[in-house]
Amino acid sequence: MVDGALAPFYLTTPIYYVNDVPHIGHAYTTLACDAIARFWRLDGRAVHFLTGTDEHGQKIQRAAALQGIDPQVFCDRVSQNFRDLAQTMNYSIDDFIRTTEPRHKTAVQAIWRKLLDAGAIYEDTYKGWYSVRDEAYFDVDELQPGPDGTRLAPTGAPVEWVEEPSFFFRLSAYGDRLLEHYDNNPDFILPRGRRNEVVSFVKGGLRDLSISRASISWGVPVPDVPGHTVYVWLDALTNYLTALGYPAIDEAQFRRWWPADLHMIGKDIIRFHAVYWPAFLMAAELPIPKRVFAHGWWTNEGQKISKSLGNVIDPTQLVATYGLDQTRYFLLREVPFGQDGDFSHRAMVARINSDLANDLGNLAQRTLSQIARNCAGKVPQPGPLSAADEALLDSVDTLLDELRTAFEGQEIHLALTRLWAMIGDTNGYIAREAPWSLKKTDPARMATVLWVTAEAIRQFAILVQPVMPGAGAALLDQLGQGPESRTFDSLGVKGRLAADTPLPPPQGVFPRFVEEA
Ligand code: MSP
């Protein structure tokens, strides 16, 4: 497949606040995107995969002040941690955006002017509640009582009273158009439960949104109005356009990637992406992204993850303890993508030992070591295929179509479940055919069974690459498959293992996790 022959795919992660060190929640959103980006690239699509850091606003201004550091120096430092995480987790990002970059300031000011020209902005005074932790405004009836007569946002964050001159966006004028958009595009917001939440929020009536802050200096200046900075969410959301060169756009290049195919986010920030963002884009006369997918939240051994509880999971630590591909596999397999999930050491070890070491690892190790011992270390020459051989290979050959369907709906767990069901079938096949007992009685049949099994493993190795790039590559190395034979183009009959290909000595790819005494 020629690069880009299929529709190009632009996907984004949220940009991460730099007030915090990266934790499992951040790692998870980008990991899911990485698996999706790798899947479509292997399928021959041109992919643009964007992530980055969200560096303006009151929360960051305060975090820097608390440490007595200049905000830019503070942002430079913390942003680097997110870049480092991309290395640690083996993310295949195409661009890393920072909202303090000059290219972004230009884009934010350009979209501001677009909204202004469209008559969507007016000046007034903001009087109301603001949560710095969420960087969000709340109506009084959304708040809940906190300790000592204080009030809390629905997220549990403290709120502060804000009263200052502000520019407003006419969000209230976009309710009907938004509802129409959700109706006409039933898959715009996934999973479905989230969509229903957004629809009822919009049906409840939208209030105009304050989009500038007069008391916050750490932000993009509102064009031509000294003393105001752009509200951090309008600033942050615009990053998805900045990365395509907006506003100085090469029209053809821009249309190639925009509207974005997928904004991946966590469930906590759906309102910003599925209500405010499309409304801003409608006002700026830009097309609406094709999908916003909101995944669930992780807990740690049953507990909410929070700094005050001291149970934050450091992804770098997970990788050091369990291995990179093991961590990637666990996070994407353990929980149906879109639902909340719980991290536990026990569940992690169970996945590593059962799915990886036993199911896939043993299958590969058993097959490859028999080939090394009994077939002179070369891919065996198959004889005529039995009905069982044909049935197994036919099912393996249909995996790609099934995985495509799963990935089209961001059902990454289903792709893995399907793949592992097939790995299970292959283990059943080899147990029934027992090539080890054919060595003396029927070496030709033994060669056929080992070839069929190795061919199935070849396809599994290609298909696990989006989730476990390292392990997939290691298996393909052991099957003598070079870089030109690793994309989805090589799946199925086209790429069948060639007899007599010399193979390197087999090596285990998935060690068991052994508890230290
Ligand atoms: N800066 C905003 C996003 C702006 S996008 C234009 C932001 N940043 S964040 O750093 O607070 O969060 C980024 C992502 O991490 C969110 O998608 C959020 O859902 C995710 N997670 C944070 N904690 C999480 C868990 N415990 N579990 C799973 N994901 C969670 O919001």
mmCIF file of C-alpha atoms in Angstrom, residues 81 105 111 115 131 161 172 198 246 255 272 277 401 434 446 451 454 467 480 507:
data_model
loop_
_atom_site.group_PDB
_atom_site.id
_atom_site.type_symbol
_atom_site.label_atom_id
_atom_site.label_comp_id
_atom_site.label_asym_id
_atom_site.label_seq_id
_atom_site.Cartn_x
_atom_site.Cartn_y
_atom_site.Cartn_z
ATOM 1 C CA ASN A 81 8.711 15.270 31.712
ATOM 2 C CA LYS A 105 -0.071 32.393 20.189
ATOM 3 C CA ILE A 111 -9.293 32.301 16.088
ATOM 4 C CA LEU A 115 -14.997 34.785 16.551
ATOM 5 C CA SER A 131 -12.503 26.304 39.915
ATOM 6 C CA TRP A 161 -15.773 33.867 43.519
ATOM 7 C CA SER A 172 -26.281 30.203 24.089
ATOM 8 C CA VAL A 198 -23.741 15.788 26.569
ATOM 9 C CA TYR A 246 -3.411 27.564 11.355
ATOM 10 C CA ARG A 255 -7.958 19.992 4.254
ATOM 11 C CA PHE A 272 -15.030 21.243 26.606
ATOM 12 C CA TRP A 277 -15.052 23.294 20.920
ATOM 13 C CA ASP A 401 -11.071 -7.265 9.071
ATOM 14 C CA ALA A 434 0.939 -32.869 18.700
ATOM 15 C CA MET A 446 5.108 -32.679 11.632
ATOM 16 C CA TRP A 451 4.583 -24.513 9.382
ATOM 17 C CA ALA A 454 4.508 -20.616 12.656
ATOM 18 C CA VAL A 467 -0.088 -2.485 21.243
ATOM 19 C CA GLY A 480 13.011 -14.139 9.699
ATOM 20 C CA GLN A 507 14.476 -16.690 22.423
#
